[in-house]
Short mmCIF file of N, CA and C in Angstrom, two decimals:
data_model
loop_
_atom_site.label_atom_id
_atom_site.label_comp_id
_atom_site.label_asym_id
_atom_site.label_seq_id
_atom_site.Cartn_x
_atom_site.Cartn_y
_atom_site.Cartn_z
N UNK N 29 69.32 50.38 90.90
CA UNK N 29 69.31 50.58 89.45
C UNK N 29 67.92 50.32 88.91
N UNK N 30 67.59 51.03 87.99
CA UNK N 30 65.95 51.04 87.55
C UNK N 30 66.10 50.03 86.36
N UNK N 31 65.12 48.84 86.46
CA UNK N 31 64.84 48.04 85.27
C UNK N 31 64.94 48.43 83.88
N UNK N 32 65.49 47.41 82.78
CA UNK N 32 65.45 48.04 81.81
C UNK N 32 63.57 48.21 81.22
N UNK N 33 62.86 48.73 80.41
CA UNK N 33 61.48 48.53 79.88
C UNK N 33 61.64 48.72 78.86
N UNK N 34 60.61 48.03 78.19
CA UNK N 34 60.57 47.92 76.31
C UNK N 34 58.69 48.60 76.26
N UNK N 35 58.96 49.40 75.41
CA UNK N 35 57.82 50.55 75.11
C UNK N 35 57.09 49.29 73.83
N UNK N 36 55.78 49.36 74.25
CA UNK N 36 55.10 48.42 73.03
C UNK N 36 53.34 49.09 72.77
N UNK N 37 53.12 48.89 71.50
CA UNK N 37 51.55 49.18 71.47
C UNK N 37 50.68 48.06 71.61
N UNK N 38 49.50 48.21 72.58
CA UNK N 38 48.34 47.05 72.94
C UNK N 38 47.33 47.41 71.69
N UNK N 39 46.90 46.36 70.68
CA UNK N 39 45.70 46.51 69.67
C UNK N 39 44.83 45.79 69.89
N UNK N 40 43.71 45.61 70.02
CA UNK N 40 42.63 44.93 69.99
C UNK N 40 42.14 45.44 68.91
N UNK N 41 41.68 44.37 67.99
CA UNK N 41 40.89 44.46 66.92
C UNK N 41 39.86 43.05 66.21
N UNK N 42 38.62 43.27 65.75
CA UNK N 42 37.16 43.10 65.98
C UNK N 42 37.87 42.13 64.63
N UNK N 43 36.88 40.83 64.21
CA UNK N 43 37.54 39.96 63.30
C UNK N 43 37.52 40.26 62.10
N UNK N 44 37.31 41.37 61.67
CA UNK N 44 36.94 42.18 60.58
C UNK N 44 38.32 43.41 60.32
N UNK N 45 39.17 43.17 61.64
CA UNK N 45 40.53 43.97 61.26
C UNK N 45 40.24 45.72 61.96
N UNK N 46 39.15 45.91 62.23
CA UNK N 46 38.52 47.65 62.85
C UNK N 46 39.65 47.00 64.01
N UNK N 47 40.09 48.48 64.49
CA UNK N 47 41.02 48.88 65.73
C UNK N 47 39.92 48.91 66.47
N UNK N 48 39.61 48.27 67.66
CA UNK N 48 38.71 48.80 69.30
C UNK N 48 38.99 49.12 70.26
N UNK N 49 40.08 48.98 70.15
CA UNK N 49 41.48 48.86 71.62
C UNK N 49 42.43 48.98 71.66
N UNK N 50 42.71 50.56 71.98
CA UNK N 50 44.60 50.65 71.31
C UNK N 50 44.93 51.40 72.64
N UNK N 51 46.69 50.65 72.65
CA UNK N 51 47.08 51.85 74.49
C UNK N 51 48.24 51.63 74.12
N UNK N 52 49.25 52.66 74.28
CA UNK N 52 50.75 52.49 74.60
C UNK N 52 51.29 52.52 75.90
N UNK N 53 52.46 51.58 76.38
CA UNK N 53 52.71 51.41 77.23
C UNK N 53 54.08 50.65 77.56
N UNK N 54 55.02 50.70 78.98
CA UNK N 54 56.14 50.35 78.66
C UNK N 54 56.12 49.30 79.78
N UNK N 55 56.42 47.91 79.49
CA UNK N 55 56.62 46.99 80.28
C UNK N 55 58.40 46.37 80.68
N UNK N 56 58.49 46.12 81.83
CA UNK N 56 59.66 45.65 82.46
C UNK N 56 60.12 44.38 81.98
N UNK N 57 61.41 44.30 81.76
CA UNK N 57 61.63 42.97 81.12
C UNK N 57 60.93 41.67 81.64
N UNK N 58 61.30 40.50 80.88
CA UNK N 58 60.55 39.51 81.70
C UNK N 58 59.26 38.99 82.05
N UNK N 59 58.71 38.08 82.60
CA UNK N 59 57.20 37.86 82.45
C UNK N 59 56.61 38.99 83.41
N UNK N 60 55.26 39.63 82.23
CA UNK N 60 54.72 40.19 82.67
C UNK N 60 52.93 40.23 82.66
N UNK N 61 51.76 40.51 83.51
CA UNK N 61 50.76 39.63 83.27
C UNK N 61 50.01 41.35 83.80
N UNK N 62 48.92 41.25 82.92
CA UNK N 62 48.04 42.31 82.99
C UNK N 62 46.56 42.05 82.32
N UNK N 63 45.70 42.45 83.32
CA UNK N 63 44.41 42.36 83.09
C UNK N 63 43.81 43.29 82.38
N UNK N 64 42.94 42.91 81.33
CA UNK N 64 42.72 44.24 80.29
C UNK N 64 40.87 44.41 80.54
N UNK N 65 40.62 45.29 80.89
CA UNK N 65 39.23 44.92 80.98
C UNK N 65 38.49 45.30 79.76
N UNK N 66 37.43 44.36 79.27
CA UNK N 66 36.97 44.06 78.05
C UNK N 66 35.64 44.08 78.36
N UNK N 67 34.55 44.76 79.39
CA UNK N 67 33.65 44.70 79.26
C UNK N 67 32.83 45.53 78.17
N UNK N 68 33.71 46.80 77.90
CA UNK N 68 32.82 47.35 76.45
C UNK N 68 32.51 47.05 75.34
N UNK N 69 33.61 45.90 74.97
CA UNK N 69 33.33 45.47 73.63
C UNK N 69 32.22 44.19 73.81
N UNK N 70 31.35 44.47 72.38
CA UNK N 70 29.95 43.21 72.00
C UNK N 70 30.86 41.69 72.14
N UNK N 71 29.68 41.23 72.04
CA UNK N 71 30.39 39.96 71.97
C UNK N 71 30.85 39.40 70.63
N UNK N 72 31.46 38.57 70.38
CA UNK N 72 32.12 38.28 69.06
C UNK N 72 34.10 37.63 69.50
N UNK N 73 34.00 37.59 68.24
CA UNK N 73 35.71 37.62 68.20
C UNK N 73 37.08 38.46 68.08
N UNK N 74 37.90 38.29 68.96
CA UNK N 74 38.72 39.75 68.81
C UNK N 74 40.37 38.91 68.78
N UNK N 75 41.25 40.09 68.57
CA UNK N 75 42.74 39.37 67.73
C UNK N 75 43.76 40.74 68.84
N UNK N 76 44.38 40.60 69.72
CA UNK N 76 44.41 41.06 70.89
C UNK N 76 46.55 41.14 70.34
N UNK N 77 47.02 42.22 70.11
CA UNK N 77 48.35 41.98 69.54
C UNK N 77 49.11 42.81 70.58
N UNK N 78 50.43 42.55 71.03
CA UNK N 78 51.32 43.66 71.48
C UNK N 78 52.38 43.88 70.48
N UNK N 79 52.80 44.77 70.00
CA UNK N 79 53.43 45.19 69.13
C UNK N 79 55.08 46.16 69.71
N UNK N 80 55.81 45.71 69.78
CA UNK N 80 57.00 46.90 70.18
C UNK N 80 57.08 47.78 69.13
N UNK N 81 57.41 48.76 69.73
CA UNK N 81 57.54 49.97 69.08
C UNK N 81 59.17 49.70 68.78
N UNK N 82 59.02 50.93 67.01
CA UNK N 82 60.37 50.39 66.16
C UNK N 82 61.53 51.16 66.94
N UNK N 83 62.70 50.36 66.93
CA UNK N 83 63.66 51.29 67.24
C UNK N 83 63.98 50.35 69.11
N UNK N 84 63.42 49.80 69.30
CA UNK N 84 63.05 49.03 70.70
C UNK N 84 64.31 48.22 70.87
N UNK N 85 64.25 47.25 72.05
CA UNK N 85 65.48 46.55 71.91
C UNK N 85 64.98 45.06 71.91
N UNK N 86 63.89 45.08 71.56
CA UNK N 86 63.39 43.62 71.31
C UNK N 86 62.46 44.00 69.43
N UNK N 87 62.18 43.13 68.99
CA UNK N 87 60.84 42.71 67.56
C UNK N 87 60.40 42.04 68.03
N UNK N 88 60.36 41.55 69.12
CA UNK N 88 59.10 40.14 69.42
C UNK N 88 57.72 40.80 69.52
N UNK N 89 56.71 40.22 68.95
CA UNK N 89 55.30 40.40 68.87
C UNK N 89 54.53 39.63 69.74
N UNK N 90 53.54 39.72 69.90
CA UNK N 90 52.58 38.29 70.29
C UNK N 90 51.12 38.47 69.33
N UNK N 91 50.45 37.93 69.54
CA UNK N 91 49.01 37.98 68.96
C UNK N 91 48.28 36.69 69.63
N UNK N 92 47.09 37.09 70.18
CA UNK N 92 46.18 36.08 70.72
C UNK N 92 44.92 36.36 70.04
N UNK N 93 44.21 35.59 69.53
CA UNK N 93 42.87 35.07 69.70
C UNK N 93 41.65 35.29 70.70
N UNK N 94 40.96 35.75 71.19
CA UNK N 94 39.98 35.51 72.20
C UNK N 94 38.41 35.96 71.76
N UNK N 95 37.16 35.22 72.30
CA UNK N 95 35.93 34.98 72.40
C UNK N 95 35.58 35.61 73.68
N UNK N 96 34.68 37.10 73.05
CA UNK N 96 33.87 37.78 74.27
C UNK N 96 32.89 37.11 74.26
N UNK N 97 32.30 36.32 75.12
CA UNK N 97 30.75 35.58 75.11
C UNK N 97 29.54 36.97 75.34
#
């Protein structure tokens, strides 16, 4: 039987609220861990959100914080 997956949008955005980093994508229930590579963006501060898409079978969000040196 194939896992259930919840379809969500990845945003990265600059501390000023500009979009830099947007991907859709569908992850498998449960903990899941993915490396985003961030070498294009300057350095500064960025606000890193996953968002489910409406209609989904979850609303849970996240939002992190992170410092490109």
């Amino acid at each position: 039987s194939q896992a259930k997956q919840a379809a969500y949008q990845l945003q990265i955005t600059d501390i000023q609220g500009r979009v830099v980093k947007q991907q859709a994508f569908r992850l498998p229930k449960g903990v899941y861990s993915q490396q985003l590579p961030v070498q294009s963006l300057k350095a500064g501060t960025y606000i890193l959100r996953l968002i489910p898409e409406s209609g989904g079978e979850t609303d849970q969000s996240f939002q992190h914080k992170f410092v490109k040196p």
